[in-house]
């Protein structure tokens, strides 16, 4: 930190599963590391009700796994500060400046970016207007506000199908509105949704508008993707799960990325900027699971140790 003149070996940006796992390994590697997280540790785990696909934990609440991850990382010396990282840039002296909203600058020769992503928006009229008034991007956070309501979930991936199932605890009915006639979600989640009597699929429909009164959402204006036929779906709320956009914009300078903006890394998880590593949801890869996030983070933290050792040899 520049305030007291000290620098770190490693700055970890984000404290979701990837960030906490990187912090644990950095601690075990005796690196002087700091982890910066804007909210409570846990990342997407805190927006997930039940985790059933993290090996060794048959079924565990998202918040409970987050708590265990954070405790475990702290046991190995993880130092987690609450602040929002606004910029990461490589200075001419080769160190990264990690600049936060509270105007602190953390300096290190290596950074692991594990900042996750933000939900993709539909970009239709009504979405912004009714955000927090019937439009939501987090079932765990907002589901309980919709007791007895008819809801729509938009999307066809793991998140949409899993969260639709979760929402049936509160809602009287949940429509899954998908733009194709096939789900992208994993088979086990699909089967669970198809077996849930409160879930009804609305295939081949695009949302044109979210319509409501002065208070809340009343219906969705839909368009059939093949025929263009218009229809309305009466709902009291809509949950949008159409993917994530990686939080990679905080890095200054060009970093190799894929079409979705996810950072491309080598087998060490290093990006095209030497010393900048990426793990979890910010990284270009086939799937984004807790297991893949912690796998990335393990590789990245161990690679950082080797990277720093090589830098010292060059000096
Ligand atoms: P995703 O897998 O990218 O799925 C996004 C879904 O939204 C797709 O079905 C897509 O339709 C649809 N979509 C995209 N843009 C749209 C638009 N403008 N209008 C309407 N629909 C649109 O995203 P995700 O479900 O958020 O999952 C992200 C990653 O996290 C995935 O790798 C997923 O496996 C993982 N994840 C895993 C779990 C789990 O294993 N339990 C839970 C949550 C997330 P098309 O299918 O037509 O492209």
Coordinates of N, CA and C in Angstrom, one line a residue, residues 10-208:
X10 N 1.6 -10.1 -3.8 CA 0.4 -10.5 -4.6 C -0.8 -9.7 -4.2
X11 N -1.6 -9.2 -5.1 CA -2.9 -8.6 -4.8 C -3.9 -9.5 -5.5
X12 N -4.9 -10.0 -4.7 CA -6.0 -10.8 -5.2 C -7.2 -9.9 -5.3
X13 N -7.8 -9.8 -6.4 CA -9.0 -8.9 -6.6 C -10.3 -9.8 -6.6
X14 N -11.1 -9.7 -5.6 CA -12.3 -10.5 -5.5 C -12.1 -11.6 -4.4
X15 N -13.2 -11.9 -3.7 CA -13.1 -12.9 -2.6 C -14.3 -13.9 -2.8
X16 N -14.6 -14.3 -4.0 CA -15.5 -15.4 -4.3 C -14.7 -16.7 -4.1
X17 N -15.3 -17.8 -4.5 CA -14.5 -19.1 -4.4 C -13.1 -19.0 -4.9
X18 N -12.9 -18.4 -6.1 CA -11.6 -18.3 -6.7 C -10.7 -17.4 -5.9
X19 N -11.1 -16.3 -5.4 CA -10.3 -15.4 -4.7 C -9.9 -16.0 -3.3
X20 N -10.9 -16.6 -2.7 CA -10.6 -17.2 -1.3 C -9.6 -18.3 -1.5
X21 N -9.8 -19.1 -2.5 CA -8.9 -20.3 -2.7 C -7.5 -19.8 -3.0
X22 N -7.4 -18.7 -3.9 CA -6.1 -18.2 -4.2 C -5.4 -17.6 -2.9
X23 N -6.2 -17.0 -2.1 CA -5.7 -16.4 -0.8 C -5.2 -17.6 0.1
X24 N -5.9 -18.7 0.1 CA -5.5 -19.8 0.9 C -4.1 -20.3 0.4
X25 N -4.0 -20.5 -0.9 CA -2.7 -21.0 -1.4 C -1.6 -20.0 -1.3
X26 N -1.9 -18.8 -1.4 CA -0.9 -17.7 -1.3 C -0.4 -17.8 0.2
X27 N -1.3 -18.0 1.1 CA -0.9 -18.1 2.5 C 0.0 -19.3 2.8
X28 N -0.4 -20.4 2.2 CA 0.4 -21.6 2.4 C 1.7 -21.4 1.7
X29 N 1.8 -20.6 0.7 CA 3.1 -20.4 0.0 C 3.9 -19.3 0.6
X30 N 3.4 -18.8 1.8 CA 4.1 -17.7 2.5 C 4.3 -16.4 1.7
X31 N 3.3 -16.2 0.8 CA 3.4 -14.9 0.1 C 2.8 -13.8 0.9
X32 N 3.3 -12.6 0.7 CA 2.7 -11.4 1.4 C 1.6 -11.0 0.4
X33 N 0.3 -11.4 0.8 CA -0.8 -11.2 -0.2 C -1.9 -10.4 0.5
X34 N -2.7 -9.7 -0.3 CA -3.9 -9.0 0.2 C -5.0 -9.3 -0.7
X35 N -6.2 -9.5 -0.2 CA -7.4 -9.8 -1.0 C -8.3 -8.7 -0.8
X36 N -8.8 -8.1 -2.0 CA -9.7 -6.9 -1.9 C -11.1 -7.4 -2.4
X37 N -12.1 -7.1 -1.6 CA -13.5 -7.5 -2.0 C -14.4 -6.4 -1.6
X38 N -15.3 -6.1 -2.5 CA -16.2 -5.0 -2.2 C -17.4 -5.3 -1.2
X39 N -17.7 -6.6 -1.2 CA -18.8 -7.0 -0.3 C -18.3 -8.1 0.7
X40 N -19.2 -8.8 1.3 CA -18.8 -9.9 2.2 C -18.2 -11.0 1.3
X41 N -17.2 -11.8 1.9 CA -16.6 -12.8 1.1 C -17.6 -13.9 0.7
X42 N -17.4 -14.4 -0.5 CA -18.3 -15.5 -1.0 C -18.7 -15.3 -2.4
X43 N -18.8 -14.1 -2.9 CA -19.1 -13.8 -4.3 C -20.5 -14.5 -4.7
X44 N -20.5 -15.2 -5.8 CA -21.8 -15.8 -6.3 C -22.4 -16.8 -5.3
X45 N -21.6 -17.3 -4.4 CA -22.1 -18.3 -3.5 C -23.2 -17.6 -2.7
X46 N -23.1 -16.3 -2.4 CA -24.1 -15.6 -1.6 C -25.4 -15.4 -2.4
X47 N -25.3 -15.6 -3.7 CA -26.6 -15.4 -4.5 C -27.2 -16.8 -4.8
X48 N -26.6 -17.8 -4.2 CA -27.1 -19.2 -4.5 C -27.6 -19.8 -3.2
X49 N -28.8 -20.5 -3.4 CA -29.4 -21.1 -2.2 C -28.6 -22.3 -1.8
X50 N -28.8 -23.4 -2.6 CA -28.2 -24.7 -2.2 C -27.1 -25.0 -3.2
X51 N -26.0 -25.5 -2.8 CA -24.9 -26.0 -3.6 C -25.0 -27.5 -3.5
X52 N -25.1 -28.2 -4.7 CA -25.2 -29.7 -4.6 C -24.1 -30.3 -5.6
X53 N -23.3 -29.4 -6.1 CA -22.3 -30.0 -7.1 C -20.9 -29.6 -6.7
X54 N -20.6 -29.4 -5.4 CA -19.3 -29.2 -4.9 C -18.8 -30.5 -4.2
X55 N -17.9 -31.1 -4.8 CA -17.5 -32.5 -4.4 C -17.2 -32.5 -2.9
X56 N -17.8 -33.5 -2.2 CA -17.6 -33.6 -0.7 C -18.7 -33.0 0.1
X57 N -19.5 -32.1 -0.6 CA -20.6 -31.5 0.1 C -21.8 -31.8 -0.6
X58 N -22.5 -32.8 -0.2 CA -23.7 -33.3 -0.9 C -24.7 -32.2 -1.1
X59 N -24.9 -31.4 -0.1 CA -25.9 -30.3 -0.1 C -25.5 -29.3 0.9
X60 N -25.2 -28.1 0.5 CA -24.8 -27.1 1.5 C -25.3 -25.7 1.0
X61 N -25.7 -24.9 2.0 CA -26.2 -23.6 1.7 C -25.0 -22.7 1.1
X62 N -25.3 -21.9 0.1 CA -24.3 -21.0 -0.4 C -23.6 -20.2 0.6
X63 N -24.3 -19.6 1.5 CA -23.7 -18.7 2.5 C -22.8 -19.5 3.5
X64 N -23.2 -20.8 3.7 CA -22.4 -21.6 4.6 C -21.1 -22.1 4.0
X65 N -21.1 -22.4 2.7 CA -19.9 -22.7 2.0 C -19.0 -21.5 1.9
X66 N -19.6 -20.3 1.7 CA -18.8 -19.1 1.7 C -18.1 -18.9 3.0
X67 N -18.8 -19.1 4.1 CA -18.3 -18.9 5.4 C -17.1 -19.9 5.7
X68 N -17.3 -21.1 5.3 CA -16.2 -22.1 5.4 C -15.0 -21.8 4.6
X69 N -15.3 -21.3 3.4 CA -14.1 -21.0 2.5 C -13.3 -19.8 3.1
X70 N -14.0 -18.8 3.6 CA -13.4 -17.6 4.1 C -12.6 -18.0 5.4
X71 N -13.2 -18.8 6.3 CA -12.5 -19.2 7.5 C -11.3 -20.0 7.2
X72 N -11.4 -20.9 6.2 CA -10.3 -21.7 5.9 C -9.1 -20.9 5.3
X73 N -9.5 -19.9 4.5 CA -8.4 -19.0 3.9 C -7.8 -18.2 5.0
X74 N -8.6 -17.7 5.9 CA -8.0 -16.9 7.0 C -7.1 -17.7 7.9
X75 N -7.4 -19.0 8.1 CA -6.6 -19.9 8.9 C -5.1 -19.9 8.3
X76 N -5.0 -19.7 7.0 CA -3.7 -19.7 6.4 C -3.2 -18.3 6.2
X77 N -3.8 -17.3 6.9 CA -3.3 -16.0 6.9 C -3.9 -15.0 5.9
X78 N -5.0 -15.4 5.3 CA -5.6 -14.5 4.3 C -6.0 -13.2 4.9
X79 N -5.6 -12.1 4.3 CA -5.9 -10.7 4.7 C -6.9 -10.2 3.7
X80 N -8.1 -10.0 4.2 CA -9.2 -9.6 3.3 C -9.6 -8.2 3.7
X81 N -9.5 -7.2 2.7 CA -10.0 -5.9 3.0 C -11.2 -5.6 2.2
X82 N -12.1 -4.8 2.8 CA -13.3 -4.4 2.1 C -13.1 -3.1 1.4
X83 N -13.2 -3.1 0.1 CA -13.0 -1.9 -0.8 C -13.4 -2.3 -2.2
X84 N -13.6 -1.4 -3.1 CA -14.0 -1.7 -4.4 C -12.8 -1.3 -5.3
X85 N -12.3 -2.3 -6.1 CA -11.2 -2.0 -7.0 C -11.7 -1.3 -8.2
X86 N -11.2 -0.2 -8.5 CA -11.6 0.6 -9.7 C -10.7 0.5 -10.9
X87 N -9.4 0.3 -10.6 CA -8.4 0.2 -11.7 C -7.2 -0.7 -11.4
X88 N -6.8 -1.4 -12.4 CA -5.6 -2.1 -12.2 C -4.7 -1.7 -13.4
X89 N -3.5 -1.2 -13.1 CA -2.6 -0.9 -14.2 C -1.2 -1.3 -13.9
X90 N -0.4 -1.6 -14.9 CA 0.9 -2.0 -14.7 C 1.8 -0.7 -14.9
X91 N 2.5 -0.3 -13.8 CA 3.3 0.9 -13.8 C 4.6 0.7 -14.5
X92 N 5.3 1.8 -14.9 CA 6.5 1.6 -15.7 C 7.6 0.8 -14.9
X93 N 7.5 0.8 -13.5 CA 8.5 0.1 -12.7 C 8.2 -1.4 -12.7
X94 N 7.1 -1.9 -13.4 CA 6.8 -3.3 -13.4 C 5.8 -3.8 -12.4
X95 N 5.5 -2.9 -11.4 CA 4.6 -3.3 -10.4 C 3.2 -2.9 -10.8
X96 N 2.2 -3.6 -10.4 CA 0.8 -3.3 -10.6 C 0.3 -2.3 -9.6
X97 N -0.4 -1.3 -10.0 CA -1.1 -0.4 -9.1 C -2.6 -0.9 -9.1
X98 N -3.0 -1.3 -7.9 CA -4.5 -1.7 -7.8 C -5.1 -0.6 -7.0
X99 N -6.0 0.2 -7.7 CA -6.5 1.4 -7.1 C -8.0 1.2 -6.7
X100 N -8.3 1.6 -5.5 CA -9.7 1.4 -5.0 C -10.5 2.6 -4.9
X101 N -11.8 2.4 -4.7 CA -12.8 3.5 -4.6 C -12.4 4.4 -3.4
X102 N -11.8 3.9 -2.4 CA -11.4 4.7 -1.2 C -10.0 5.3 -1.4
X103 N -9.6 5.3 -2.7 CA -8.3 6.0 -3.1 C -7.1 5.4 -2.5
X104 N -7.2 4.1 -2.2 CA -6.0 3.4 -1.8 C -5.3 2.8 -3.0
X105 N -4.0 2.6 -2.9 CA -3.3 2.0 -4.0 C -2.5 0.8 -3.4
X106 N -2.8 -0.4 -3.9 CA -2.1 -1.5 -3.4 C -1.1 -1.9 -4.5
X107 N 0.2 -2.1 -4.2 CA 1.2 -2.4 -5.3 C 1.7 -3.8 -5.1
X108 N 1.9 -4.4 -6.3 CA 2.5 -5.8 -6.2 C 3.0 -6.2 -7.6
X109 N 4.0 -7.1 -7.7 CA 4.4 -7.5 -9.0 C 3.5 -8.5 -9.7
X110 N 2.5 -9.1 -8.9 CA 1.5 -10.0 -9.4 C 0.1 -9.7 -8.9
X111 N -0.8 -9.9 -9.8 CA -2.2 -9.7 -9.4 C -3.0 -11.0 -9.9
X112 N -3.9 -11.5 -9.1 CA -4.8 -12.5 -9.6 C -6.2 -11.8 -9.6
X113 N -6.8 -11.7 -10.8 CA -8.1 -11.1 -10.9 C -9.1 -12.2 -10.8
X114 N -10.0 -12.1 -9.8 CA -11.1 -13.1 -9.6 C -12.4 -12.4 -9.3
X115 N -12.6 -11.3 -10.2 CA -13.7 -10.4 -9.9 C -15.0 -10.8 -10.3
X116 N -15.1 -12.0 -10.9 CA -16.4 -12.5 -11.3 C -17.1 -11.7 -12.4
X117 N -18.4 -11.7 -12.3 CA -19.1 -11.0 -13.4 C -20.4 -10.3 -12.9
X118 N -21.0 -9.6 -13.8 CA -22.3 -9.0 -13.4 C -23.4 -9.5 -14.4
X119 N -24.6 -9.7 -13.9 CA -25.6 -10.3 -14.7 C -25.9 -9.5 -16.0
X120 N -26.0 -10.2 -17.1 CA -26.3 -9.6 -18.4 C -27.8 -9.1 -18.3
X121 N -28.0 -7.9 -18.9 CA -29.4 -7.4 -18.9 C -30.1 -7.7 -20.2
X122 N -31.4 -7.8 -20.1 CA -32.1 -8.0 -21.4 C -32.1 -6.9 -22.3
X123 N -32.0 -5.7 -21.8 CA -32.0 -4.5 -22.6 C -33.3 -4.1 -23.3
X124 N -34.4 -4.5 -22.6 CA -35.7 -4.2 -23.2 C -36.4 -3.1 -22.4
X125 N -37.4 -2.4 -23.0 CA -38.1 -1.4 -22.2 C -38.7 -2.0 -21.0
X126 N -38.7 -1.3 -19.9 CA -39.3 -1.7 -18.6 C -38.3 -2.4 -17.7
X127 N -37.2 -2.9 -18.2 CA -36.3 -3.6 -17.4 C -35.7 -2.7 -16.3
X128 N -35.2 -1.5 -16.8 CA -34.6 -0.6 -15.8 C -35.6 0.0 -14.9
X129 N -36.7 0.4 -15.5 CA -37.8 1.0 -14.7 C -38.3 0.2 -13.6
X130 N -38.4 -1.2 -13.8 CA -38.9 -2.0 -12.8 C -37.8 -2.8 -12.0
X131 N -36.6 -2.4 -12.2 CA -35.5 -3.1 -11.4 C -35.8 -2.9 -9.9
X132 N -35.8 -3.9 -9.2 CA -36.1 -3.8 -7.7 C -37.6 -3.6 -7.5
X133 N -38.4 -3.5 -8.5 CA -39.9 -3.3 -8.4 C -40.6 -4.4 -9.2
X134 N -40.0 -5.6 -9.2 CA -40.6 -6.7 -9.9 C -39.6 -7.3 -10.9
X135 N -38.5 -6.6 -11.2 CA -37.4 -7.2 -12.0 C -36.2 -7.5 -11.1
X136 N -35.7 -8.7 -11.1 CA -34.6 -9.1 -10.3 C -33.6 -10.0 -11.0
X137 N -32.4 -10.0 -10.5 CA -31.3 -10.9 -11.0 C -30.8 -11.8 -10.0
X138 N -31.5 -12.0 -8.9 CA -31.1 -12.8 -7.8 C -32.3 -13.4 -7.0
X139 N -32.5 -14.7 -7.3 CA -33.6 -15.4 -6.7 C -33.5 -15.5 -5.2
X140 N -32.3 -15.8 -4.7 CA -32.0 -16.0 -3.2 C -32.3 -14.7 -2.5
X141 N -31.9 -13.5 -3.2 CA -32.1 -12.2 -2.5 C -33.5 -11.8 -2.5
X142 N -34.3 -12.1 -3.6 CA -35.6 -11.4 -3.8 C -36.8 -12.4 -3.8
X143 N -36.5 -13.7 -3.9 CA -37.6 -14.7 -4.1 C -38.7 -14.6 -3.0
X144 N -38.3 -14.3 -1.8 CA -39.3 -14.3 -0.7 C -40.3 -13.2 -0.8
X145 N -39.9 -12.2 -1.6 CA -40.9 -11.0 -1.8 C -42.1 -11.4 -2.7
X146 N -42.0 -12.6 -3.3 CA -43.0 -13.0 -4.3 C -43.8 -14.2 -3.9
X147 N -44.2 -14.2 -2.6 CA -45.0 -15.3 -2.1 C -46.3 -15.4 -2.8
X148 N -46.6 -16.5 -3.4 CA -47.9 -16.7 -4.0 C -48.1 -16.1 -5.4
X149 N -47.0 -15.5 -5.9 CA -47.1 -14.8 -7.2 C -46.8 -15.8 -8.4
X150 N -47.3 -15.3 -9.6 CA -46.8 -16.0 -10.8 C -45.6 -15.3 -11.3
X151 N -44.5 -16.0 -11.5 CA -43.3 -15.4 -11.9 C -42.8 -15.9 -13.3
X152 N -42.0 -15.1 -13.9 CA -41.3 -15.5 -15.1 C -39.8 -15.5 -14.9
X153 N -39.1 -16.6 -15.3 CA -37.6 -16.6 -15.3 C -37.2 -16.5 -16.8
X154 N -36.3 -15.7 -17.2 CA -35.9 -15.6 -18.6 C -34.5 -16.2 -18.7
X155 N -34.3 -17.1 -19.6 CA -33.0 -17.8 -19.9 C -33.2 -19.3 -19.9
X156 N -32.2 -19.9 -20.4 CA -32.3 -21.4 -20.5 C -31.0 -22.1 -20.1
X157 N -30.1 -21.4 -19.3 CA -28.9 -22.0 -18.8 C -29.1 -22.6 -17.4
X158 N -28.0 -23.0 -16.8 CA -28.0 -23.6 -15.5 C -28.6 -22.6 -14.5
X159 N -28.2 -21.3 -14.6 CA -28.7 -20.4 -13.6 C -30.2 -20.3 -13.7
X160 N -30.8 -20.1 -14.9 CA -32.2 -19.9 -15.1 C -33.0 -21.1 -14.5
X161 N -32.6 -22.3 -14.9 CA -33.3 -23.5 -14.5 C -33.2 -23.8 -13.0
X162 N -32.0 -23.6 -12.5 CA -31.8 -23.8 -11.0 C -32.6 -22.8 -10.2
X163 N -32.6 -21.5 -10.6 CA -33.2 -20.5 -9.9 C -34.8 -20.6 -10.0
X164 N -35.2 -21.0 -11.2 CA -36.7 -21.2 -11.3 C -37.2 -22.3 -10.3
X165 N -36.4 -23.3 -10.2 CA -36.7 -24.4 -9.2 C -36.8 -23.8 -7.8
X166 N -35.8 -23.0 -7.5 CA -35.7 -22.4 -6.2 C -37.0 -21.5 -5.9
X167 N -37.3 -20.7 -7.0 CA -38.4 -19.7 -6.8 C -39.8 -20.4 -6.6
X168 N -39.9 -21.7 -7.0 CA -41.2 -22.4 -6.7 C -41.5 -22.6 -5.3
X169 N -40.5 -22.3 -4.4 CA -40.8 -22.4 -3.0 C -41.8 -21.3 -2.6
X170 N -41.7 -20.2 -3.3 CA -42.5 -19.0 -2.9 C -43.6 -18.8 -3.9
X171 N -43.3 -18.9 -5.2 CA -44.3 -18.6 -6.2 C -45.3 -19.7 -6.4
X172 N -46.5 -19.3 -6.9 CA -47.5 -20.3 -7.2 C -47.2 -21.0 -8.5
X173 N -46.5 -20.2 -9.4 CA -46.2 -20.8 -10.7 C -45.0 -20.0 -11.2
X174 N -44.1 -20.8 -11.9 CA -42.9 -20.1 -12.5 C -42.8 -20.5 -14.0
X175 N -42.9 -19.5 -14.9 CA -42.7 -19.8 -16.3 C -41.2 -19.6 -16.6
X176 N -40.6 -20.6 -17.3 CA -39.3 -20.3 -17.9 C -39.4 -19.9 -19.3
X177 N -39.1 -18.7 -19.6 CA -39.2 -18.1 -20.9 C -37.9 -18.2 -21.6
X178 N -37.8 -19.1 -22.7 CA -36.6 -19.3 -23.3 C -36.7 -19.0 -24.8
X179 N -35.6 -18.5 -25.4 CA -35.7 -18.1 -26.8 C -35.5 -19.3 -27.8
X180 N -35.2 -20.5 -27.3 CA -35.1 -21.6 -28.2 C -36.1 -22.7 -27.7
X181 N -36.0 -23.9 -28.4 CA -36.9 -25.0 -27.9 C -36.1 -26.1 -27.2
X182 N -34.9 -25.7 -26.7 CA -34.0 -26.6 -26.0 C -33.3 -25.8 -24.9
X183 N -33.1 -26.4 -23.8 CA -32.4 -25.7 -22.7 C -30.9 -26.0 -22.9
X184 N -30.1 -25.0 -22.4 CA -28.7 -25.2 -22.4 C -28.2 -25.8 -21.0
X185 N -29.1 -25.7 -20.0 CA -28.8 -26.2 -18.7 C -28.4 -27.7 -18.7
X186 N -27.7 -28.1 -17.6 CA -27.3 -29.5 -17.5 C -28.5 -30.4 -17.3
X187 N -28.4 -31.6 -17.8 CA -29.5 -32.6 -17.8 C -30.2 -32.7 -16.4
X188 N -29.4 -32.8 -15.4 CA -29.9 -33.1 -14.1 C -30.8 -31.9 -13.6
X189 N -30.4 -30.7 -13.9 CA -31.2 -29.5 -13.6 C -32.5 -29.5 -14.5
X190 N -32.3 -29.8 -15.7 CA -33.5 -29.9 -16.6 C -34.6 -30.9 -16.1
X191 N -34.1 -32.1 -15.7 CA -35.0 -33.1 -15.3 C -35.8 -32.6 -14.0
X192 N -35.1 -32.0 -13.2 CA -35.7 -31.5 -11.9 C -36.8 -30.4 -12.3
X193 N -36.4 -29.6 -13.2 CA -37.4 -28.5 -13.6 C -38.6 -29.1 -14.3
X194 N -38.4 -30.1 -15.2 CA -39.5 -30.7 -15.9 C -40.4 -31.5 -14.9
X195 N -39.8 -32.0 -13.9 CA -40.6 -32.8 -12.9 C -41.4 -31.9 -11.9
X196 N -41.0 -30.6 -11.9 CA -41.6 -29.7 -10.9 C -43.0 -29.2 -11.4
X197 N -44.1 -29.5 -10.8 CA -45.4 -29.2 -11.3 C -45.7 -27.7 -11.4
X198 N -44.9 -26.9 -10.6 CA -45.1 -25.5 -10.6 C -44.4 -24.8 -11.8
X199 N -43.5 -25.5 -12.5 CA -42.8 -24.9 -13.6 C -43.4 -25.2 -14.9
X200 N -43.6 -24.2 -15.8 CA -44.0 -24.4 -17.1 C -43.1 -23.7 -18.1
X201 N -42.7 -24.5 -19.1 CA -41.8 -23.9 -20.1 C -42.6 -23.1 -21.1
X202 N -42.0 -22.0 -21.5 CA -42.5 -21.1 -22.6 C -41.4 -21.1 -23.6
X203 N -41.5 -21.9 -24.6 CA -40.4 -22.1 -25.6 C -40.5 -21.0 -26.7
X204 N -39.3 -20.8 -27.3 CA -39.2 -20.0 -28.6 C -39.9 -18.6 -28.4
X205 N -39.6 -18.0 -27.2 CA -40.2 -16.7 -27.0 C -39.1 -15.7 -26.6
X206 N -39.2 -14.5 -27.2 CA -38.3 -13.4 -26.9 C -39.1 -12.4 -26.1
X207 N -38.4 -11.8 -25.1 CA -39.1 -10.8 -24.3 C -38.9 -9.4 -25.1
X208 N -40.1 -8.8 -25.4 CA -40.0 -7.5 -26.1 C -40.0 -6.3 -25.1

